[in-house]
Amino acid sequence: MNFEPYLEKAKNLNDAASYEILQSLQKEGLPTRKSEEWKYFSPSFLEKFENFELKNTTEWKKSESHLRAHISVNEKTYSGVQIAKTLTSQGRESKSSGFIRRFVSGLSFGTVSFVMDSETTDLDLNFSAEKAFQVLGAIEIQVPEKQKVRVHIKADEYFEELVSSVFFKLERGAELEVYAVEVNPTDGKSIQSLRVDLSEESEFRYVSVLAGASSKRNNLEVNLNGSQARCSLFALSISGKNEKLDNHFFINHNAPSCESRIVYKALVSGQAQVVYDGKVYVEKNAQKTDSDQIARGLILSDGAELDAKPSLEVFADDVSATHGAAIGQVDRDEVFYLMSRGLSEEEASKLLAFAFINEVISQIIDKELRENTKESIEKKFGKWIQEVAHVF
Amino acid sequence: MLDIQNLHVSVDGIPILKGLDFQAKEGEVHAIMGPNGSGKSTFAKVIAGHPEYKVTAGTVDYKKSNMKNIDMLGLAADERAKEGVFLAFQYPIEIPGVSNIDFLRTSFNSICRHQGVSEMNESEFRNFVSEKSKIVKFDSSFLDRAVNEGFSGGEKKKNEILQMAVLSPRLSFLDETDSGLDIDALRIVADGVNQLKNKQNAVIMVTHYQRLLDYIKPDYVHVLYKGRIVKTGGPELAKRLEEEGYDGIIAESEKVIQ
């Protein structure tokens, strides 16, 4: 891939940061499967993107406390610099889930700042294409002091290739809730990234339910930059057939007295391949850090694969941190316990399948969204869930 | 109510129970004692219908009042529960993602359906359970938490007895319900069981320790050894075991067996 034209463009725009990134990209090229980070998911499809044009096509609609962003791109208008920025290295490469940092650094499709009277702002970020084709979108959002924002991130189910990136900056005491619920089976290939930087006393809550994506890379980076910032991440993957889902979560404790929690769950069946790579990094000055990370997976067929790699790197000495993974098949004792209370084998198995999923879904605070999510999982995967129940 | 003859049970092909005979009637309280590995928990699990415990010989007849005998071995675990068999687990299972009260109601209603009793809706059931919770001083805030998740040992055992109170079984096995309890929790749990026993039901306690029997008075004490009941007596037998250990009684019984 030749980045020369974009180097030229960045130079003309006097964009030193982009220039630097593009330069290293020109030198190193796109990452390949040889790199540990890209072992399961090759970004080579990006080679096809040509004739990039830097153009802001984000459209914002605002009505009282509700804000909608439709980020759509026509066939031929891609932002080359943004792709470039997504793929270059910057910052503390070895420690972070490098790619995420590369992907999200310096994105600027549109910068939005919220100043609203209402207690909570709702924001829908919908990545879509006018035609069923490639979509590329990136956005940066700042949440001011003590404001609350609730965000729903969605991707159009008809895309072929999607690269999206969202970056939130939370000021002191700000609260952000992000819901990424996609239960539509899609054939497209996507790389979606979310980065959240937290100032002191701010809070970030993330709930994601990803089911039925045929090929997806899901990146999440959280930087706890101010003391007493908190984040909790709940994620559920449901994958079957030949689907590939590559999750990379990274939490960076850069300040003291912060809390982080990750609950990751996966149901993997068929020939699906799911990756969970969760890294929690605790800086030297991040004393009194409180961090928990758990990954649980159920493998439902011989051909299914789940690679879970929760990890923890601690450089501070006064820290409470745990991480763990539990992967396997369902315990017969659990089924027996429920049966001994009068539930039939089928009821017991369904309840356990539901319970496994519900540990994440129950974290959706909004009742309507929670019920809708349950319903759409039942609807789209009802048969499949029954199949799950049979395995118990 | 329960008549077990010559019961042989294997787990993973290894024989555990080897010719166990046992009878229990309505209104009785039995204690099963015995050294580690004698088959106590196997006995409790096989009666509750654990699929991994294979019955290789013998019969288990279960009689409901004014009804004909049921061959218990022909029933799956859930069918036994519906017929009024209950097992309080030694290690209750945690079920993240399902609230305690939803689990209790699902269980309660499936048993009601089977017994032709009308089911309860959410609010009726909440009142019903709150009332039952008092029996074991179970903190009602635990009703809305996931089943046994993050419960202390004492709370888990109280939750088992709460389930017993809600399902009102006719035949209850308590598998080492006293293990892992401090003295206060033991008193509360035992007091709960005492409130639940009556002339229509039977309670069978599997335990290592005499101290549980100070709180729940058994009518009969049985010593289980190498998969058989080798001695049966009254409460005084438990006292003798506490003082002398199992050795003397086992030696006596081995003479008899030979």
XYZ file of C-alpha atoms in Angstrom:
650
model
C 0.000 0.000 0.000
C 1.419 3.369 -1.032
C 0.952 6.184 1.436
C 2.996 8.774 -0.501
C -0.001 10.802 -1.734
C -1.315 11.104 1.797
C 2.042 12.122 3.110
C 1.903 14.921 0.608
C -1.599 15.843 1.693
C -0.714 15.888 5.364
C 2.256 18.108 4.566
C 0.056 20.557 2.720
C -2.412 20.576 5.599
C 0.441 21.219 8.009
C -0.669 18.182 9.954
C 2.582 17.148 11.636
C 1.049 14.340 13.689
C -0.514 12.671 10.691
C 2.649 13.122 8.695
C 4.652 11.265 11.286
C 2.149 8.419 11.456
C 1.954 8.115 7.698
C 5.701 8.047 7.463
C 5.997 5.071 9.790
C 3.155 3.342 8.003
C 4.864 3.886 4.672
C 7.932 2.274 6.162
C 6.302 -0.650 7.999
C 3.267 -1.357 5.850
C 0.021 -2.880 7.108
C 0.241 -5.344 9.982
C 0.154 -9.009 9.006
C -0.796 -12.256 10.718
C 2.815 -12.609 11.776
C 2.196 -10.017 14.446
C 0.768 -11.471 17.662
C -1.951 -8.827 17.722
C -3.142 -9.786 14.259
C -2.790 -13.531 14.477
C -6.485 -14.198 14.023
C -7.672 -11.271 11.992
C -5.895 -9.821 9.012
C -6.474 -6.188 8.105
C -5.296 -6.868 4.569
C -8.736 -6.065 3.154
C -7.862 -2.427 3.746
C -5.414 -2.651 0.820
C -8.404 -2.280 -1.453
C -9.288 1.186 -0.238
C -8.157 3.611 -2.903
C -8.536 7.244 -3.891
C -9.008 8.387 -0.364
C -10.369 11.820 0.147
C -10.426 13.667 3.417
C -14.006 14.648 3.798
C -16.327 15.104 6.699
C -19.630 13.478 5.968
C -20.893 13.232 9.488
C -24.372 14.551 9.906
C -25.612 15.562 13.323
C -29.208 15.888 14.281
C -30.173 17.328 17.590
C -33.515 17.353 19.309
C -33.658 18.425 22.910
C -31.640 15.885 24.844
C -31.306 13.440 22.006
C -28.517 13.549 19.526
C -28.146 11.348 16.507
C -25.144 10.974 14.326
C -25.344 9.279 11.025
C -21.895 8.630 9.854
C -22.202 7.581 6.295
C -19.816 7.605 3.441
C -20.380 7.308 -0.266
C -18.690 4.714 -2.321
C -15.678 6.738 -3.270
C -15.097 8.998 -0.330
C -12.875 7.433 2.237
C -10.552 9.197 4.506
C -7.079 7.961 3.808
C -5.443 9.797 6.607
C -7.817 8.192 9.041
C -7.053 4.725 7.824
C -3.434 5.612 8.080
C -3.817 6.797 11.596
C -5.593 3.663 12.559
C -2.706 1.529 11.545
C 0.385 3.329 12.706
C 2.106 2.899 15.949
C 2.167 5.567 18.539
C 2.742 5.668 22.239
C 3.624 2.795 24.481
C 3.524 0.061 21.909
C 4.756 -2.891 23.920
C 2.402 -2.415 26.842
C -0.798 -1.473 25.138
C -2.769 -3.583 22.824
C -0.769 -1.661 20.269
C -3.272 -1.687 17.507
C -6.003 0.000 19.488
C -3.751 2.909 20.179
C -2.725 2.998 16.569
C -6.251 2.829 15.397
C -7.750 5.492 17.530
C -4.974 8.009 17.734
C -5.796 11.454 16.493
C -9.109 10.785 14.821
C -11.181 13.764 13.974
C -14.162 13.145 11.801
C -16.086 15.464 14.028
C -15.523 16.727 17.527
C -18.614 17.226 19.618
C -18.876 18.792 23.004
C -21.975 18.423 25.098
C -23.334 21.267 27.125
C -26.898 20.484 27.946
C -29.276 21.245 30.758
C -30.834 17.828 31.007
C -29.314 15.279 33.311
C -28.567 12.708 30.650
C -27.839 13.048 26.978
C -28.688 10.189 24.669
C -26.528 9.726 21.655
C -26.952 7.259 18.826
C -23.908 6.625 16.716
C -24.951 4.793 13.645
C -22.321 3.744 11.161
C -23.976 3.115 7.852
C -23.439 3.241 4.144
C -25.757 4.693 1.544
C -25.036 1.675 -0.521
C -24.072 -1.718 0.685
C -20.400 -1.105 0.510
C -17.434 -0.031 2.527
C -17.966 2.260 5.453
C -15.339 4.185 7.265
C -16.065 6.496 10.105
C -14.291 8.020 13.026
C -15.419 10.410 15.655
C -14.188 12.150 18.770
C -16.476 13.257 21.566
C -15.802 15.237 24.676
C -18.042 14.892 27.722
C -17.762 17.969 29.961
C -17.577 18.079 33.732
C -20.333 16.205 35.562
C -22.394 15.586 32.420
C -23.920 12.195 31.774
C -23.987 10.684 28.312
C -25.538 7.445 27.174
C -24.419 6.166 23.800
C -25.675 3.464 21.511
C -23.194 2.406 18.892
C -24.647 0.576 15.939
C -23.426 -0.581 12.611
C -25.550 -0.964 9.543
C -26.046 -4.659 8.952
C -25.653 -4.382 5.202
C -22.044 -3.252 5.012
C -19.393 -5.304 3.343
C -16.458 -3.749 5.068
C -16.587 -1.431 8.006
C -13.929 0.405 9.893
C -15.180 2.613 12.675
C -13.597 4.351 15.541
C -14.956 6.363 18.436
C -12.953 8.279 20.992
C -14.461 9.724 24.169
C -12.784 12.120 26.538
C -14.441 12.374 29.933
C -13.815 15.461 31.991
C -13.897 15.470 35.778
C -16.939 13.672 37.219
C -18.446 12.947 33.803
C -20.366 9.709 33.287
C -20.503 7.677 30.126
C -22.543 4.587 29.356
C -21.895 2.837 26.062
C -24.076 0.102 24.628
C -22.880 -1.842 21.638
C -25.615 -4.345 20.916
C -25.481 -6.159 17.598
C -27.475 -9.335 17.303
C -28.015 -9.244 13.578
C -26.208 -11.858 11.591
C -23.969 -9.992 9.153
C -21.681 -11.090 6.369
C -19.505 -8.003 6.452
C -16.010 -7.666 7.730
C -15.433 -5.035 10.357
C -12.918 -3.430 12.644
C -14.551 -1.389 15.375
C -12.681 0.533 17.990
C -13.595 2.465 21.055
C -11.256 4.456 23.210
C -12.250 6.214 26.415
C -9.998 8.529 28.415
C -11.185 9.254 31.942
C -10.319 12.252 34.126
C -10.627 12.136 37.894
C -13.872 10.879 39.442
C -15.369 10.123 36.043
C -17.076 6.847 35.274
C -17.409 4.627 32.228
C -19.780 1.692 31.839
C -19.718 -0.528 28.776
C -22.095 -3.299 27.810
C -21.632 -5.110 24.544
C -23.554 -8.000 23.081
C -22.119 -9.183 19.789
C -23.857 -12.076 18.105
C -23.784 -13.321 14.579
C -20.979 -11.202 13.111
C -19.163 -13.213 10.487
C -15.850 -11.441 10.865
C -15.201 -8.783 13.435
C -12.389 -7.196 15.302
C -13.531 -5.413 18.462
C -11.061 -3.078 20.134
C -11.580 -1.299 23.403
C -9.068 0.878 25.167
C -9.716 2.584 28.495
C -7.282 5.035 30.055
C -7.908 5.838 33.705
C -5.966 9.097 33.768
C -7.413 10.787 36.860
C -7.695 9.499 40.408
C -10.900 7.747 41.491
C -12.019 7.123 37.943
C -14.000 3.917 37.465
C -14.803 1.652 34.572
C -16.792 -1.541 34.224
C -16.920 -3.569 31.033
C -19.449 -6.321 30.391
C -19.202 -8.145 27.105
C -20.947 -11.152 25.634
C -20.026 -12.912 22.402
C -22.259 -15.436 20.722
C -20.566 -17.033 17.737
C -21.353 -20.005 15.578
C -20.829 -21.350 12.049
C -17.535 -20.084 10.626
C -17.662 -16.774 12.390
C -14.581 -14.995 13.652
C -14.661 -12.562 16.534
C -11.452 -11.025 17.758
C -11.811 -9.025 21.014
C -8.989 -6.901 22.389
C -9.650 -5.043 25.634
C -7.049 -2.875 27.270
C -7.342 -0.989 30.540
C -4.585 1.329 31.601
C -4.451 2.462 35.234
C -2.461 5.692 34.978
C -3.648 7.288 38.222
C -4.143 6.196 41.840
C -7.368 4.921 43.447
C -9.109 3.894 40.241
C -11.356 0.883 39.787
C -11.791 -1.390 36.804
C -13.862 -4.490 36.226
C -14.204 -6.762 33.207
C -16.744 -9.556 32.819
C -16.344 -11.289 29.471
C -18.514 -14.228 28.394
C -18.537 -16.251 25.216
C -20.722 -18.973 23.771
C -18.913 -20.603 20.890
C -20.346 -23.268 18.637
C -19.920 -24.709 15.130
C -16.506 -23.934 13.671
C -16.399 -20.440 15.138
C -13.188 -18.902 16.356
C -13.339 -16.384 19.192
C -10.480 -14.507 20.783
C -10.517 -12.659 24.064
C -7.390 -10.715 24.808
C -7.806 -8.642 27.966
C -4.930 -6.634 29.364
C -4.949 -4.611 32.528
C -1.907 -2.461 33.039
C -1.209 -0.752 36.375
C 1.336 2.072 36.254
C 3.887 2.640 38.991
C 2.033 5.615 40.463
C -1.396 3.942 40.308
C -1.501 2.950 43.990
C -4.757 1.719 45.549
C -5.867 0.325 42.213
C -8.792 -2.075 42.431
C -9.151 -4.320 39.391
C -11.020 -7.528 38.566
C -11.102 -9.398 35.318
C -12.921 -12.624 34.535
C -13.460 -14.407 31.229
C -15.896 -17.302 31.032
C -16.542 -19.372 27.975
C -18.693 -22.286 26.949
C -17.511 -24.372 24.043
C -20.432 -26.141 22.466
C -18.886 -28.183 19.688
C -15.645 -29.928 18.874
C -14.771 -27.552 16.039
C -15.327 -24.386 18.056
C -12.355 -22.462 19.387
C -12.015 -19.901 22.153
C -8.686 -18.316 22.948
C -8.920 -16.391 26.188
C -5.929 -14.487 27.413
C -6.682 -12.314 30.419
C -3.510 -10.682 31.636
C -2.343 -8.306 34.279
C 0.790 -6.197 34.514
C 1.317 -4.392 37.787
C 4.079 -1.912 38.535
C 2.558 -0.353 41.663
C 2.847 -2.139 45.010
C -0.401 -1.293 46.815
C -2.908 -2.871 44.474
C -5.840 -5.282 44.636
C -6.130 -7.046 41.314
C -7.492 -10.358 40.075
C -7.778 -11.982 36.674
C -8.961 -15.355 35.549
C -10.526 -17.495 32.889
C -12.855 -20.463 33.022
C -13.543 -22.264 29.801
C -15.181 -25.555 29.179
C -18.435 -27.372 29.009
C -21.272 -27.200 31.419
C -21.014 -28.921 34.753
C -23.460 -31.819 35.097
C -23.774 -30.938 38.784
C -25.390 -27.627 37.845
C -28.043 -29.427 35.814
C -28.576 -31.887 38.658
C -28.996 -29.060 41.175
C -31.796 -27.524 39.129
C -33.411 -30.890 38.431
C -33.405 -31.724 42.125
C -35.581 -28.624 42.509
C -38.171 -29.895 40.061
C -36.962 -28.452 36.744
C -36.892 -30.884 33.835
C -33.575 -31.507 32.107
C -34.628 -29.278 29.233
C -35.838 -26.481 31.512
C -32.646 -26.719 33.559
C -30.441 -26.565 30.458
C -32.315 -23.606 29.037
C -32.169 -21.790 32.328
C -28.414 -22.310 32.500
C -27.931 -21.155 28.904
C -30.061 -18.140 29.647
C -28.240 -17.494 32.931
C -24.900 -17.563 31.173
C -26.066 -14.954 28.690
C -28.048 -12.962 31.203
C -25.071 -12.188 33.394
C -24.122 -9.635 30.742
C -27.558 -8.689 29.404
C -28.846 -7.920 32.907
C -26.239 -5.147 33.004
C -28.238 -3.139 30.494
C -29.931 -0.633 32.764
C -32.566 0.568 30.321
C -35.427 -1.902 30.603
C -36.628 -1.466 27.032
C -33.224 -2.094 25.517
C -32.658 -5.010 27.852
C -35.916 -6.695 26.905
C -35.392 -5.941 23.213
C -31.943 -7.476 23.339
C -33.252 -10.628 24.980
C -36.053 -10.789 22.483
C -33.872 -10.320 19.431
C -31.447 -12.966 20.670
C -34.378 -15.323 21.093
C -35.747 -14.378 17.703
C -32.564 -14.581 15.683
C -30.931 -17.358 17.640
C -33.906 -19.098 19.214
C -33.217 -22.342 17.468
C -29.571 -21.947 18.177
C -30.161 -21.348 21.889
C -32.158 -24.537 21.994
C -29.237 -26.246 20.409
C -27.111 -24.780 23.191
C -29.557 -26.088 25.740
C -29.216 -29.575 24.308
C -25.516 -29.624 24.869
C -25.901 -29.337 28.623
C -42.590 -44.082 53.212
C -39.154 -45.102 51.998
C -38.081 -48.711 51.674
C -34.620 -49.477 50.331
C -33.527 -53.070 49.861
C -30.047 -54.314 48.984
C -29.033 -51.139 47.146
C -25.826 -51.298 45.111
C -24.500 -48.116 43.522
C -21.417 -47.397 41.413
C -19.787 -44.146 40.386
C -17.530 -44.300 37.318
C -17.602 -48.066 37.629
C -16.424 -48.061 41.236
C -18.904 -49.681 43.666
C -19.738 -47.327 46.560
C -22.935 -48.684 48.072
C -22.869 -52.463 48.498
C -26.177 -53.790 49.741
C -27.694 -50.926 51.686
C -31.010 -51.529 53.464
C -32.937 -48.622 54.886
C -36.500 -47.764 55.903
C -38.081 -44.498 56.971
C -41.644 -43.617 57.946
C -43.612 -40.379 58.080
C -42.763 -38.221 61.074
C -39.319 -39.768 61.594
C -35.923 -38.135 61.785
C -32.921 -40.274 60.842
C -29.233 -39.541 61.157
C -26.724 -41.277 58.878
C -23.203 -41.222 60.258
C -20.013 -42.885 59.226
C -16.331 -42.319 58.461
C -15.141 -40.509 55.341
C -15.653 -42.502 52.162
C -18.300 -44.777 53.641
C -20.897 -43.689 51.055
C -22.990 -41.118 52.965
C -23.116 -38.460 50.237
C -23.570 -41.132 47.569
C -26.614 -42.367 49.466
C -28.122 -38.855 49.515
C -27.339 -38.169 45.840
C -28.599 -41.471 44.536
C -31.942 -41.011 46.282
C -32.221 -37.535 44.745
C -31.474 -39.036 41.323
C -27.995 -37.864 40.332
C -27.429 -39.321 36.831
C -23.787 -40.192 37.449
C -24.636 -42.547 40.319
C -25.592 -45.853 38.731
C -27.785 -48.284 40.595
C -26.530 -51.783 39.776
C -28.862 -53.762 42.051
C -31.586 -53.359 44.651
C -34.906 -51.553 44.972
C -36.039 -48.169 46.240
C -39.760 -47.986 46.923
C -41.358 -44.697 47.831
C -44.905 -44.530 49.073
C -47.037 -41.449 49.208
C -49.809 -41.477 51.801
C -52.877 -43.408 50.617
C -51.238 -44.172 47.321
C -49.484 -47.071 45.801
C -45.769 -47.592 45.794
C -43.598 -45.694 43.354
C -40.433 -47.285 42.047
C -38.133 -44.354 42.676
C -35.346 -45.698 40.482
C -37.570 -45.268 37.444
C -37.836 -41.517 38.010
C -35.499 -38.711 36.883
C -34.292 -36.219 39.482
C -36.947 -33.648 38.608
C -39.723 -36.232 38.803
C -38.563 -37.244 42.264
C -38.574 -33.585 43.332
C -42.127 -33.324 42.048
C -43.059 -36.351 44.156
C -41.750 -34.568 47.245
C -38.098 -35.651 47.475
C -35.640 -32.942 48.458
C -31.852 -32.838 48.831
C -30.141 -30.015 50.706
C -26.728 -29.927 49.023
C -23.457 -30.100 50.846
C -22.038 -27.639 48.305
C -24.919 -25.603 46.863
C -24.299 -24.534 43.269
C -23.869 -20.874 42.302
C -25.897 -19.716 39.316
C -24.808 -16.236 38.206
C -27.380 -14.585 35.969
C -30.495 -16.020 37.631
C -32.034 -14.291 40.630
C -32.729 -16.377 43.688
C -36.421 -15.500 43.749
C -36.927 -16.299 40.042
C -35.245 -19.658 40.544
C -37.386 -20.408 43.604
C -40.559 -19.448 41.782
C -39.714 -21.532 38.690
C -39.039 -24.473 40.955
C -42.100 -23.917 43.134
C -44.440 -23.533 40.167
C -43.153 -26.580 38.326
C -43.846 -28.656 41.425
C -47.287 -26.995 41.847
C -48.173 -27.814 38.238
C -47.308 -31.437 38.801
C -49.273 -31.658 42.031
C -52.286 -29.870 40.571
C -51.957 -26.944 42.988
C -52.461 -23.442 41.599
C -49.295 -21.540 40.761
C -48.411 -18.163 42.264
C -47.774 -14.909 40.442
C -44.778 -12.720 41.180
C -46.237 -10.666 44.010
C -48.041 -13.550 45.708
C -44.846 -15.539 45.599
C -42.749 -12.697 47.005
C -45.046 -12.465 50.036
C -44.995 -16.228 50.427
C -41.193 -16.396 50.309
C -40.718 -13.416 52.618
C -42.807 -15.251 55.177
C -40.805 -18.473 54.707
C -37.502 -16.551 54.928
C -38.208 -15.857 58.594
C -37.863 -19.562 59.333
C -34.105 -19.392 58.724
C -33.687 -15.629 59.306
C -32.769 -15.314 55.636
C -32.050 -11.710 54.671
C -34.645 -10.857 52.034
C -32.125 -8.718 50.111
C -30.557 -12.047 49.081
C -33.727 -12.954 47.209
C -32.916 -10.555 44.399
C -29.283 -11.587 44.121
C -28.079 -14.351 41.819
C -28.560 -17.854 43.252
C -25.830 -18.461 45.852
C -23.388 -16.164 44.044
C -21.039 -14.602 46.572
C -23.087 -16.019 49.475
C -21.156 -16.996 52.590
C -21.180 -20.663 53.631
C -23.880 -19.913 56.190
C -26.069 -18.025 53.721
C -25.831 -20.875 51.207
C -26.999 -23.419 53.775
C -29.793 -21.120 54.939
C -30.828 -20.783 51.311
C -31.035 -24.587 51.026
C -33.344 -24.753 54.033
C -35.368 -21.839 52.633
C -35.851 -23.900 49.456
C -36.966 -26.796 51.631
C -39.447 -24.490 53.355
C -40.807 -23.227 50.027
C -41.117 -26.647 48.385
C -42.358 -28.435 51.556
C -41.031 -31.871 50.576
C -42.177 -35.115 52.156
C -38.746 -36.701 52.197
C -35.747 -34.469 52.860
C -32.100 -35.426 52.751
C -29.749 -32.961 54.430
C -26.253 -33.687 53.135
C -23.792 -32.350 55.716
C -25.907 -29.271 56.186
C -23.923 -28.539 59.345
C -20.530 -28.393 57.609
C -19.006 -24.958 57.339
C -21.448 -23.378 59.787
C -20.482 -21.384 62.848
C -22.410 -22.102 66.010
C -24.972 -19.307 65.513
C -25.704 -20.274 61.917
C -25.932 -23.937 62.945
C -28.555 -23.027 65.555
C -30.599 -21.021 63.040
C -30.440 -23.724 60.360
C -31.292 -26.495 62.833
C -34.125 -24.434 64.273
C -35.450 -23.981 60.727
C -35.419 -27.728 60.103
C -37.198 -28.322 63.423
C -39.956 -25.935 62.380
C -40.351 -27.763 59.073
C -40.546 -31.329 60.340
C -43.985 -32.681 61.054
C -46.015 -35.880 61.166
C -46.334 -36.081 57.391
C -42.698 -35.748 56.386
C -39.411 -37.485 57.057
C -35.954 -35.959 57.471
C -32.707 -37.840 56.860
C -29.543 -36.071 57.969
C -26.149 -37.096 56.719
C -23.522 -35.810 59.103
C -20.059 -36.305 60.512
C -20.715 -34.699 63.823
C -22.790 -35.364 66.876
C -23.220 -31.621 67.465
C -25.937 -31.298 64.783
C -27.897 -33.977 66.641
C -27.894 -31.789 69.757
C -30.089 -29.391 67.823
C -32.122 -31.749 65.642
C -33.070 -34.803 67.666
C -33.048 -37.988 65.607
C -35.308 -40.942 66.239
C -32.749 -43.271 64.705
C -29.004 -43.142 64.177
C -27.423 -45.348 61.523
C -23.765 -46.095 60.959
C -22.805 -46.420 57.320
C -19.561 -48.258 56.609
C -18.182 -49.611 53.341
C -21.466 -48.991 51.590
C -23.733 -50.722 54.092
C -25.613 -49.787 57.215
C -23.763 -51.737 59.867
C -25.520 -50.510 62.969
C -28.789 -48.803 63.826
C -29.765 -47.404 67.188
C -31.311 -44.486 69.013
C -29.702 -41.112 69.829
C -27.471 -42.862 72.375
C -25.571 -44.471 69.478
C -24.414 -41.042 68.317
C -23.171 -40.274 71.814
C -21.222 -43.528 71.840
C -19.674 -42.673 68.453
C -18.686 -39.253 69.725
C -16.915 -40.808 72.711
C -15.409 -43.948 71.183
C -15.059 -43.127 67.504
C -16.113 -45.528 64.781
C -13.502 -48.209 65.427
C -15.349 -50.177 68.099
C -18.654 -50.293 66.257
C -16.978 -51.116 62.965
C -15.032 -53.963 64.578
C -18.270 -55.354 66.047
C -20.039 -55.165 62.733
C -17.209 -56.743 60.787
C -17.481 -59.773 63.028
C -21.158 -59.947 62.204
C -20.509 -59.605 58.478
C -17.965 -62.420 58.583
